[in-house]
């Protein structure tokens, strides 16, 4: 027997309809790429998104066509998201930090018909436009006054483009399983892979993000997503914030500590989300200038492991931080380290121990750990295994890649190695390809890195496995010191000694001026492995 409830498709544009009707005067504040602060409302965002939809429709963009955005977090970018999705086209967010030839590869693979971009990226696009045959026109997110001279095909200023229609338009109707958005994984090896979100998966993900132990923003919160709209589906914030009527503060092109601080301070931001690198810059700026953020309640931090010292630095200012784990393939929320009973009563180091885990999943994500043969491993907080996930907002295939990515039970292998404890808190110990295999046992490179960055002179640390005649691999610690600091190998190892198992201690420490990163801010281990491929550990000679 079927239920007798309404057939109400879960469509992304219903979120902006809701925001405009119920929270119409709620503000969306942006630092514009041109410079000044811009203020608008959800009601206005919706009416301009309808113009984007109408204008795309007039340009012949149809259901399933891909429209790329290469842009910072601003109100115009948000309007484009809803405008593109509202006619059943696919909003393909491209990460501008990729190398130009990677951008070209992705745009060609997606066969984007229109590219919508910020002023910042016009010069990059001019260089590669000749090798982007599918692109029919470029829309620059600015007005006539700021529109540059450009060689880009059919280039038009966004404000002029949408001024050509009246906004008297209705969203198109289609099934909730229709593709809504696409994001390519950063892929440190091999070609990037396109993850294709559906309307249904995005709406369900927004509901998951809204739960109090997840991002948990309400209509009385002000949220600043430092995480870009182009990184992993904006962590869902482009949907979850409007669905709750949360005030949004968009940082535009300026993500340095001083600029982010200034916006947080003037707009009285209560919740923010971003990767550890961003918080490092913010914390340094605040410490150097003796600043505080009394309005800030919650910092959500994910994308790579949140160092313990960072959790503590926020806690010392009375700010809660919430460590999160996820990935592009998961829309991206996987787990969050909210404190559930009895851990909510903990203090000091014991509390940090729990906050430093990657946390437990909200309803809508299921997880398991298995060995290499797929056998499930116990949730004892000690046994490492391959972390696999399933849920309505988890990918089942990649765009135009003809291979099955799920196991027999329908779980997706995340490529991460993790433990899960009795209380369901998950702890990432490594990427499966980064874990150090020493004498048949696994050493977590992430644990060593987290420990090393706790040293007051260390800015960033990376650990890679170096071939060893006896143990197969042993850890090499690569350290970038804070500006103006000097340190010795013995000083760093002395700091780590006693805090980890003896056999986990790195066999050597080497200092570099800069640790390389991927376009999404993760340590680029492939580059480090290449740089140190001929390195001989002092223990290897013995
Ligand atoms: P991306 O799809 O680019 O967001 O990358 C996802 C990957 O980033 C995950 O599979 C993890 O390896 C890593 N990652 C994300 N969040 C965390 C975290 N909190 N701690 C450790 N690694 C993380």
Coordinates of C-alpha atoms and ligand atoms in Angstrom, one line a residue:
X1 CA 0.0 0.0 0.0
X2 CA 1.3 3.4 -0.9
X3 CA 1.2 6.4 1.5
X4 CA -1.2 9.2 0.7
X5 CA 1.1 12.1 1.0
X6 CA 1.8 14.7 -1.7
X7 CA 4.3 14.2 -4.5
X8 CA 6.5 17.3 -3.8
X9 CA 9.7 17.0 -5.7
X10 CA 12.8 18.0 -3.8
X11 CA 14.1 20.8 -6.1
X12 CA 16.9 23.2 -5.3
X13 CA 15.0 26.3 -6.4
X14 CA 12.3 25.6 -3.9
X15 CA 14.9 26.5 -1.3
X16 CA 15.3 30.0 -2.7
X17 CA 11.6 30.3 -3.1
X18 CA 11.2 29.5 0.6
X19 CA 14.0 31.9 1.6
X20 CA 12.4 34.8 -0.4
X21 CA 8.9 34.2 0.9
X22 CA 9.6 33.4 4.5
X23 CA 12.9 35.3 5.1
X24 CA 12.7 37.8 2.2
X25 CA 14.3 40.7 4.0
X26 CA 17.2 38.6 5.4
X27 CA 20.5 40.0 4.2
X28 CA 23.2 38.6 2.0
X29 CA 26.3 40.7 2.4
X30 CA 29.3 40.3 0.1
X31 CA 32.7 41.8 -0.4
X32 CA 32.5 42.5 -4.1
X33 CA 35.3 41.7 -6.4
X34 CA 35.3 45.3 -7.5
X35 CA 35.9 46.3 -3.8
X36 CA 32.9 47.8 -1.9
X37 CA 30.6 45.8 0.4
X38 CA 27.4 44.9 -1.3
X39 CA 24.1 44.3 0.5
X40 CA 21.1 42.4 -0.8
X41 CA 18.3 40.2 0.4
X42 CA 17.0 36.7 -0.2
X43 CA 14.0 38.2 -2.0
X44 CA 16.3 40.1 -4.4
X45 CA 18.6 37.1 -4.9
X46 CA 15.5 35.1 -6.0
X47 CA 14.2 37.7 -8.4
X48 CA 17.6 38.1 -10.0
X49 CA 18.2 34.3 -10.1
X50 CA 14.9 34.1 -12.1
X51 CA 16.4 36.6 -14.6
X52 CA 19.5 34.4 -14.9
X53 CA 17.2 31.5 -15.6
X54 CA 15.2 33.4 -18.2
X55 CA 18.4 34.8 -19.8
X56 CA 19.9 31.3 -20.1
X57 CA 16.7 30.0 -21.5
X58 CA 16.8 32.8 -24.1
X59 CA 20.4 31.7 -24.9
X60 CA 19.1 28.2 -25.7
X61 CA 20.4 26.5 -22.5
X62 CA 18.3 23.4 -22.0
X63 CA 17.7 20.7 -19.4
X64 CA 21.0 18.9 -18.7
X65 CA 23.3 21.5 -20.4
X66 CA 26.3 22.4 -18.4
X67 CA 27.0 26.0 -17.4
X68 CA 30.3 26.6 -15.6
X69 CA 31.0 29.2 -12.9
X70 CA 34.6 30.2 -12.1
X71 CA 33.9 32.6 -9.3
X72 CA 34.4 33.8 -5.7
X73 CA 31.7 33.7 -3.0
X74 CA 29.5 36.7 -3.8
X75 CA 25.8 37.4 -4.2
X76 CA 26.0 37.3 -8.0
X77 CA 27.6 33.8 -7.9
X78 CA 24.7 32.6 -5.6
X79 CA 22.1 34.0 -8.0
X80 CA 23.8 32.1 -10.8
X81 CA 23.6 28.8 -8.9
X82 CA 19.9 29.1 -8.5
X83 CA 19.3 30.5 -11.9
X84 CA 21.2 27.7 -13.6
X85 CA 19.6 24.9 -11.6
X86 CA 16.1 26.4 -11.8
X87 CA 15.9 25.5 -15.5
X88 CA 17.3 22.0 -15.0
X89 CA 20.8 23.0 -16.4
X90 CA 23.8 21.8 -14.4
X91 CA 25.8 24.4 -12.4
X92 CA 29.4 23.2 -12.9
X93 CA 31.6 25.0 -10.4
X94 CA 35.2 25.1 -11.5
X95 CA 38.1 25.6 -9.1
X96 CA 40.1 28.6 -10.3
X97 CA 43.1 27.5 -8.3
X98 CA 43.7 24.6 -10.7
X99 CA 46.4 25.0 -13.3
X100 CA 45.0 26.5 -16.5
X101 CA 45.4 23.2 -18.5
X102 CA 43.5 21.4 -15.7
X103 CA 40.7 24.0 -16.0
X104 CA 40.7 23.5 -19.8
X105 CA 40.5 19.7 -19.3
X106 CA 37.6 19.9 -16.9
X107 CA 35.6 22.4 -19.0
X108 CA 36.1 20.3 -22.1
X109 CA 35.2 17.1 -20.3
X110 CA 32.0 18.7 -19.0
X111 CA 31.3 20.4 -22.4
X112 CA 30.3 23.6 -20.7
X113 CA 28.2 25.8 -23.0
X114 CA 28.5 29.0 -21.1
X115 CA 31.2 30.1 -18.6
X116 CA 30.3 32.6 -15.9
X117 CA 33.3 34.2 -14.3
X118 CA 34.7 36.9 -12.1
X119 CA 36.9 39.8 -13.3
X120 CA 39.8 38.0 -11.5
X121 CA 39.8 35.1 -13.9
X122 CA 39.3 36.8 -17.2
X123 CA 43.1 36.8 -18.0
X124 CA 43.4 33.1 -17.2
X125 CA 40.4 32.3 -19.4
X126 CA 41.7 34.4 -22.3
X127 CA 44.8 32.2 -22.4
X128 CA 42.9 28.9 -22.6
X129 CA 39.7 30.1 -24.4
X130 CA 41.1 28.9 -27.8
X131 CA 41.1 25.3 -26.6
X132 CA 37.5 25.4 -25.2
X133 CA 35.4 24.6 -28.3
X134 CA 32.2 23.9 -26.4
X135 CA 32.0 27.4 -24.8
X136 CA 29.6 29.7 -26.7
X137 CA 29.8 32.7 -24.5
X138 CA 31.5 34.2 -21.4
X139 CA 29.5 36.2 -18.8
X140 CA 31.7 38.4 -16.5
X141 CA 30.2 38.9 -13.1
X142 CA 30.4 42.7 -13.1
X143 CA 28.6 45.8 -14.5
X144 CA 29.3 47.9 -17.6
X145 CA 31.5 50.3 -15.7
X146 CA 33.9 47.6 -14.7
X147 CA 33.8 45.4 -17.8
X148 CA 37.3 45.0 -19.2
X149 CA 38.2 44.9 -22.9
X150 CA 38.5 41.2 -23.6
X151 CA 39.0 38.7 -26.4
X152 CA 36.6 36.2 -24.8
X153 CA 33.9 35.0 -27.2
X154 CA 30.6 36.9 -26.9
X155 CA 31.7 38.3 -23.6
X156 CA 29.1 40.3 -21.7
X157 CA 28.9 42.0 -18.3
X158 CA 26.5 40.1 -16.1
X159 CA 24.4 43.1 -15.1
X160 CA 23.9 44.0 -18.8
X161 CA 23.1 40.3 -19.6
X162 CA 20.4 40.0 -17.0
X163 CA 19.0 43.5 -17.8
X164 CA 17.9 42.1 -21.2
X165 CA 15.1 40.2 -19.6
X166 CA 12.2 41.2 -17.3
X167 CA 12.3 38.4 -14.8
X168 CA 8.7 37.4 -15.6
X169 CA 9.6 33.7 -15.7
X170 CA 8.8 30.5 -13.9
X171 CA 11.2 27.8 -12.9
X172 CA 11.1 24.8 -15.1
X173 CA 9.5 21.6 -14.0
X174 CA 11.4 18.3 -13.8
X175 CA 12.1 15.2 -11.7
X176 CA 13.9 15.6 -8.4
X177 CA 16.6 13.2 -9.6
X178 CA 17.6 15.6 -12.4
X179 CA 21.2 16.7 -12.2
X180 CA 21.6 20.1 -10.5
X181 CA 25.3 20.7 -10.1
X182 CA 28.7 19.2 -10.8
X183 CA 32.1 19.5 -9.1
X184 CA 35.3 17.7 -10.2
X185 CA 37.4 16.1 -7.5
X186 CA 40.8 17.7 -7.1
X187 CA 42.5 14.3 -7.7
X188 CA 46.1 14.3 -6.8
X189 CA 46.6 11.4 -9.2
X190 CA 44.9 10.6 -12.5
X191 CA 42.3 12.7 -14.3
X192 CA 39.8 14.7 -12.3
X193 CA 36.4 13.0 -11.9
X194 CA 33.1 14.7 -12.1
X195 CA 30.6 14.3 -9.2
X196 CA 27.1 15.0 -10.4
X197 CA 24.7 16.1 -7.6
X198 CA 21.0 15.9 -8.1
X199 CA 18.3 18.2 -6.9
X200 CA 17.1 15.6 -4.5
X201 CA 20.6 14.9 -3.1
X202 CA 21.2 18.6 -2.6
X203 CA 17.9 19.2 -0.8
X204 CA 18.4 16.2 1.5
X205 CA 22.0 17.2 2.2
X206 CA 20.7 20.7 3.2
X207 CA 18.4 19.1 5.7
X208 CA 21.3 17.0 7.0
X209 CA 23.5 20.1 7.3
X210 CA 20.7 22.0 9.2
X211 CA 20.7 19.7 12.2
X212 CA 21.9 21.2 15.4
X213 CA 24.9 18.9 15.7
X214 CA 25.9 19.5 12.1
X215 CA 26.3 23.1 10.8
X216 CA 23.1 23.9 12.8
X217 CA 22.6 27.5 11.6
X218 CA 19.3 29.2 12.4
X219 CA 17.4 32.3 11.2
X220 CA 19.1 34.3 13.9
X221 CA 22.6 33.3 12.9
X222 CA 25.0 35.1 10.6
X223 CA 27.1 32.7 8.6
X224 CA 30.3 33.4 6.7
X225 CA 31.3 30.5 4.4
X226 CA 35.0 30.9 3.8
X227 CA 34.8 27.6 2.0
X228 CA 34.4 28.6 -1.6
X229 CA 31.2 27.9 -3.6
X230 CA 33.6 25.9 -5.9
X231 CA 34.9 23.6 -3.2
X232 CA 32.9 20.4 -2.7
X233 CA 29.4 21.9 -3.4
X234 CA 30.2 24.8 -1.0
X235 CA 29.8 22.2 1.8
X236 CA 26.1 22.6 1.1
X237 CA 25.9 26.1 2.6
X238 CA 24.5 27.7 -0.6
X239 CA 21.4 25.5 0.1
X240 CA 21.4 25.1 3.9
X241 CA 21.7 28.8 4.8
X242 CA 18.8 30.1 2.6
X243 CA 16.7 27.1 3.7
X244 CA 17.0 28.3 7.3
X245 CA 16.9 32.0 6.5
X246 CA 20.4 32.5 7.9
X247 CA 22.1 35.8 7.1
X248 CA 25.0 35.1 4.7
X249 CA 28.3 37.0 4.6
X250 CA 30.3 36.3 1.4
X251 CA 34.0 37.1 1.5
X252 CA 34.6 37.6 -2.2
X253 CA 38.2 37.3 -3.3
X254 CA 39.8 38.2 0.0
X255 CA 40.4 35.2 2.2
X256 CA 43.5 36.4 4.2
X257 CA 43.3 36.7 8.0
X258 CA 42.8 40.4 8.2
X259 CA 40.0 40.6 5.6
X260 CA 38.1 37.6 7.0
X261 CA 38.5 39.1 10.5
X262 CA 37.2 42.5 9.4
X263 CA 34.0 41.0 7.9
X264 CA 33.4 38.7 10.8
X265 CA 33.8 41.7 13.2
X266 CA 31.7 44.2 11.3
X267 CA 28.9 41.8 10.4
X268 CA 28.9 40.1 13.8
X269 CA 29.3 36.6 12.3
X270 CA 28.2 33.8 14.5
X271 CA 29.0 30.7 12.4
X272 CA 31.8 30.1 9.9
X273 CA 33.2 27.2 7.9
X274 CA 36.5 26.6 6.1
X275 CA 39.7 24.6 5.9
X276 CA 42.5 24.7 8.5
X277 CA 44.8 26.9 6.4
X278 CA 42.2 29.7 6.6
X279 CA 41.8 29.4 10.3
X280 CA 45.6 29.5 10.8
X281 CA 45.7 32.8 8.9
X282 CA 42.8 34.2 11.0
X283 CA 44.3 33.0 14.3
X284 CA 47.7 34.5 13.5
X285 CA 46.2 37.8 12.6
X286 CA 44.1 37.8 15.8
X287 CA 47.1 36.9 18.0
X288 CA 49.4 39.4 16.4
X289 CA 46.9 42.2 16.8
X290 CA 45.4 41.1 20.1
X291 CA 41.9 40.9 18.6
X292 CA 38.8 39.0 19.7
X293 CA 35.5 38.0 18.0
X294 CA 32.9 38.1 20.7
X295 CA 30.0 37.2 18.4
X296 CA 31.6 34.1 16.9
X297 CA 30.1 30.9 18.4
X298 CA 31.0 28.1 16.0
X299 CA 33.9 27.4 13.6
X300 CA 33.4 24.4 11.4
X301 CA 36.7 23.1 10.1
X302 CA 37.2 20.4 7.6
X303 CA 38.9 19.5 4.3
X304 CA 42.0 18.3 6.1
X305 CA 42.7 17.4 9.7
X306 CA 42.1 20.1 12.3
X307 CA 45.2 20.4 14.5
X308 CA 44.6 20.0 18.2
X309 CA 46.4 23.3 18.8
X310 CA 43.8 25.0 16.6
X311 CA 40.9 23.6 18.5
X312 CA 42.5 24.8 21.7
X313 CA 43.3 28.2 20.4
X314 CA 39.6 28.8 19.5
X315 CA 38.5 27.3 22.8
X316 CA 40.8 29.6 24.7
X317 CA 38.8 32.5 23.1
X318 CA 35.5 30.9 24.1
X319 CA 34.8 29.8 20.5
X320 CA 33.6 26.3 19.8
X321 CA 35.1 24.6 16.9
X322 CA 33.6 21.6 15.2
X323 CA 35.9 19.3 13.3
X324 CA 34.2 17.9 10.1
X325 CA 35.1 15.3 7.6
X326 CA 33.7 14.8 4.1
X327 CA 34.5 14.8 0.5
X328 CA 33.2 16.0 -2.9
X329 CA 31.6 12.6 -3.5
X330 CA 29.5 13.1 -0.3
X331 CA 28.1 16.5 -1.1
X332 CA 30.3 16.7 1.1
X333 CA 29.2 16.2 4.7
X334 CA 30.3 12.8 6.2
X335 CA 30.9 13.3 9.9
X336 CA 31.1 16.1 12.5
X337 CA 32.7 16.0 16.0
X338 CA 29.8 17.4 18.0
X339 CA 30.0 16.3 21.6
X340 CA 27.2 13.9 22.5
X341 CA 26.6 12.6 26.0
X342 CA 28.6 11.7 28.0
X343 CA 31.4 13.5 26.2
X344 CA 29.6 16.9 26.5
X345 CA 30.6 16.9 30.2
X346 CA 34.4 16.5 29.4
X347 CA 36.9 19.2 30.1
X348 CA 40.5 19.9 29.1
X349 CA 42.6 17.3 27.2
X350 CA 39.8 14.6 27.4
X351 CA 37.5 17.0 25.6
X352 CA 40.1 17.8 23.0
X353 CA 40.6 14.1 22.4
X354 CA 37.0 13.8 21.2
X355 CA 36.9 17.1 19.4
X356 CA 40.0 16.1 17.5
X357 CA 38.3 13.0 16.0
X358 CA 36.5 13.6 12.7
X359 CA 33.2 12.8 14.5
X360 CA 30.1 10.8 13.8
X361 CA 27.7 11.0 10.8
X362 CA 24.4 12.8 10.9
X363 CA 21.3 10.8 9.8
X364 CA 21.7 10.2 6.1
X365 CA 25.2 8.9 6.1
X366 CA 26.1 5.3 6.9
X367 CA 29.7 4.2 7.4
X368 CA 31.8 1.1 7.9
X369 CA 35.5 0.1 8.0
X370 CA 36.8 -2.9 6.2
X371 CA 40.0 -4.7 5.5
X372 CA 41.4 -5.0 1.9
X373 CA 39.1 -8.0 1.2
X374 CA 36.0 -6.1 2.2
X375 CA 35.5 -7.8 5.6
X376 CA 34.0 -5.4 8.2
X377 CA 36.3 -4.5 11.1
X378 CA 35.3 -3.8 14.7
X379 CA 34.4 -0.3 16.1
X380 CA 36.9 -0.4 18.9
X381 CA 38.8 2.8 18.3
X382 CA 42.0 0.9 17.5
X383 CA 41.5 -1.2 14.3
X384 CA 42.4 0.7 11.1
X385 CA 40.4 0.0 8.0
X386 CA 39.2 1.4 4.7
X387 CA 36.4 3.8 5.3
X388 CA 33.3 3.2 3.2
X389 CA 30.1 5.2 3.1
X390 CA 26.6 5.2 1.7
X391 CA 23.7 7.6 1.7
X392 CA 21.3 9.6 -0.5
X393 CA 23.9 12.4 -1.0
X394 CA 26.8 10.0 -1.8
X395 CA 28.0 9.5 -5.4
X396 CA 27.2 6.2 -7.1
X397 CA 29.2 6.9 -10.3
X398 CA 31.3 9.6 -11.9
X399 CA 30.3 11.7 -14.9
X400 CA 31.1 9.9 -18.1
X401 CA 33.2 7.3 -16.4
X402 CA 31.9 3.8 -17.1
X403 CA 32.9 1.9 -14.0
X404 CA 31.2 0.7 -10.8
X405 CA 32.5 2.6 -7.7
X406 CA 30.4 0.8 -5.1
X407 CA 31.0 -2.4 -3.3
X408 CA 28.4 -5.3 -3.1
X409 CA 26.5 -3.6 -0.3
X410 CA 26.4 -0.3 -2.2
X411 CA 29.1 1.5 -0.2
X412 CA 31.6 3.9 -1.7
X413 CA 35.3 3.5 -0.7
X414 CA 36.4 7.0 0.4
X415 CA 40.1 6.2 0.0
X416 CA 40.6 7.2 3.6
X417 CA 41.8 4.9 6.4
X418 CA 40.1 5.3 9.7
X419 CA 39.2 3.9 13.1
X420 CA 35.7 4.0 14.6
X421 CA 35.2 3.8 18.3
X422 CA 32.4 2.3 20.4
X423 CA 30.6 5.6 20.5
X424 CA 30.7 5.9 16.6
X425 CA 33.4 8.6 16.6
X426 CA 35.5 8.2 13.5
X427 CA 39.1 9.1 13.3
X428 CA 40.9 9.4 10.0
X429 CA 44.4 8.0 10.3
X430 CA 45.4 8.5 6.7
X431 CA 44.6 8.4 3.0
X432 CA 45.0 4.8 1.9
X433 CA 47.9 5.8 -0.4
X434 CA 49.7 8.0 2.3
X435 CA 49.7 5.5 5.2
X436 CA 53.2 4.4 6.0
X437 CA 53.7 0.7 5.9
X438 CA 56.4 -0.2 8.4
X439 CA 57.2 -3.9 9.0
X440 CA 53.6 -4.9 8.0
X441 CA 52.1 -2.4 10.5
X442 CA 50.5 1.0 9.5
X443 CA 51.7 4.3 10.8
X444 CA 49.4 7.3 10.4
X445 CA 51.1 10.2 8.6
X446 CA 48.3 12.5 9.8
X447 CA 48.8 11.7 13.5
X448 CA 52.5 12.5 13.1
X449 CA 51.8 15.8 11.3
X450 CA 49.2 16.8 13.9
X451 CA 51.7 16.2 16.6
X452 CA 54.5 18.1 14.9
X453 CA 52.5 21.2 14.2
X454 CA 51.9 21.4 18.0
X455 CA 55.6 22.5 18.3
X456 CA 55.5 26.3 18.7
X457 CA 58.1 26.9 15.9
X458 CA 56.4 24.7 13.3
X459 CA 54.1 26.3 10.8
X460 CA 53.2 23.2 8.8
X461 CA 54.4 19.6 8.7
X462 CA 54.1 16.7 6.3
X463 CA 55.0 13.1 6.7
X464 CA 55.8 10.7 3.9
X465 CA 57.1 7.1 3.8
X466 CA 60.7 6.6 2.6
X467 CA 61.9 3.2 1.3
X468 CA 63.8 1.3 4.1
X469 CA 65.8 -1.9 3.6
X470 CA 64.5 -3.5 6.7
X471 CA 61.1 -2.0 7.4
X472 CA 59.8 -1.4 3.8
X473 CA 59.0 2.2 4.7
X474 CA 59.8 4.6 7.5
X475 CA 58.4 8.1 8.2
X476 CA 60.3 11.2 7.1
X477 CA 59.0 14.4 8.7
X478 CA 59.1 17.5 6.5
X479 CA 58.8 20.7 8.4
X480 CA 58.0 24.3 7.3
X481 CA 59.0 26.6 10.2
X482 CA 57.2 29.7 11.2
X483 CA 58.6 32.9 9.7
X484 CA 61.9 33.9 11.3
X485 CA 62.3 30.7 13.3
X486 CA 65.1 28.2 13.4
X487 CA 65.1 24.7 14.8
X488 CA 67.1 21.5 14.8
X489 CA 66.0 17.9 14.0
X490 CA 66.7 17.0 17.7
X491 CA 64.5 19.8 18.9
X492 CA 61.5 18.6 16.9
X493 CA 62.0 14.9 17.6
X494 CA 62.5 15.7 21.3
X495 CA 59.1 17.4 21.4
X496 CA 57.4 14.4 19.8
X497 CA 59.2 11.8 21.9
X498 CA 57.0 10.2 24.5
X499 CA 53.8 11.4 22.8
X500 CA 53.6 8.5 20.4
X501 CA 54.6 4.9 20.2
X502 CA 58.4 4.6 19.8
X503 CA 58.2 2.8 16.5
X504 CA 56.1 5.6 15.1
X505 CA 58.9 8.2 15.6
X506 CA 60.0 9.7 12.3
X507 CA 63.5 8.4 11.3
X508 CA 64.5 11.9 10.1
X509 CA 63.4 15.5 10.0
X510 CA 64.0 17.8 7.0
X511 CA 63.2 21.5 6.7
X512 CA 61.7 23.2 3.7
X513 CA 60.8 26.8 2.9
X514 CA 57.3 25.8 1.8
X515 CA 55.1 22.7 1.8
X516 CA 53.2 22.3 -1.5
X517 CA 49.4 22.3 -1.6
X518 CA 46.7 21.1 -4.0
X519 CA 44.2 23.6 -5.3
X520 CA 41.9 22.8 -2.4
X521 CA 44.5 23.4 0.3
X522 CA 45.6 19.9 1.0
X523 CA 49.2 18.9 1.3
X524 CA 50.4 17.7 -2.1
X525 CA 52.1 14.4 -1.0
X526 CA 52.8 13.4 -4.6
X527 CA 55.0 16.4 -5.1
X528 CA 56.8 15.7 -1.8
X529 CA 57.3 12.0 -2.7
X530 CA 58.8 13.1 -5.9
X531 CA 61.0 15.7 -4.3
X532 CA 62.3 13.2 -1.8
X533 CA 62.4 10.1 -4.0
X534 CA 66.2 9.7 -3.6
X535 CA 66.3 10.5 0.1
X536 CA 68.3 8.1 2.3
X537 CA 67.2 7.8 5.9
X538 CA 70.0 7.8 8.4
X539 CA 68.6 4.5 9.7
X540 CA 68.8 2.9 6.3
X541 CA 72.6 2.8 6.2
X542 CA 72.8 0.9 9.5
Ligands
LIG1 P1 37.7 16.8 -1.2 O1 36.8 16.0 -2.0 O2 38.7 17.6 -2.1 O3 37.0 17.7 -0.3 O4 38.7 15.8 -0.4 C1 38.2 14.9 0.4 C2 39.3 14.3 1.3 O5 39.8 15.3 2.1 C3 38.8 13.2 2.2 O6 38.7 12.0 1.6 C4 39.9 13.2 3.2 O7 41.1 12.5 2.8 C5 40.3 14.7 3.3 N1 39.6 15.3 4.5 C6 38.5 16.0 4.5 N2 38.2 16.4 5.7 C7 39.2 15.9 6.5 C8 39.4 15.9 8.0 N3 38.6 16.6 8.8 N4 40.5 15.3 8.4 C9 41.3 14.6 7.6 N5 41.1 14.6 6.3 C10 40.1 15.2 5.7

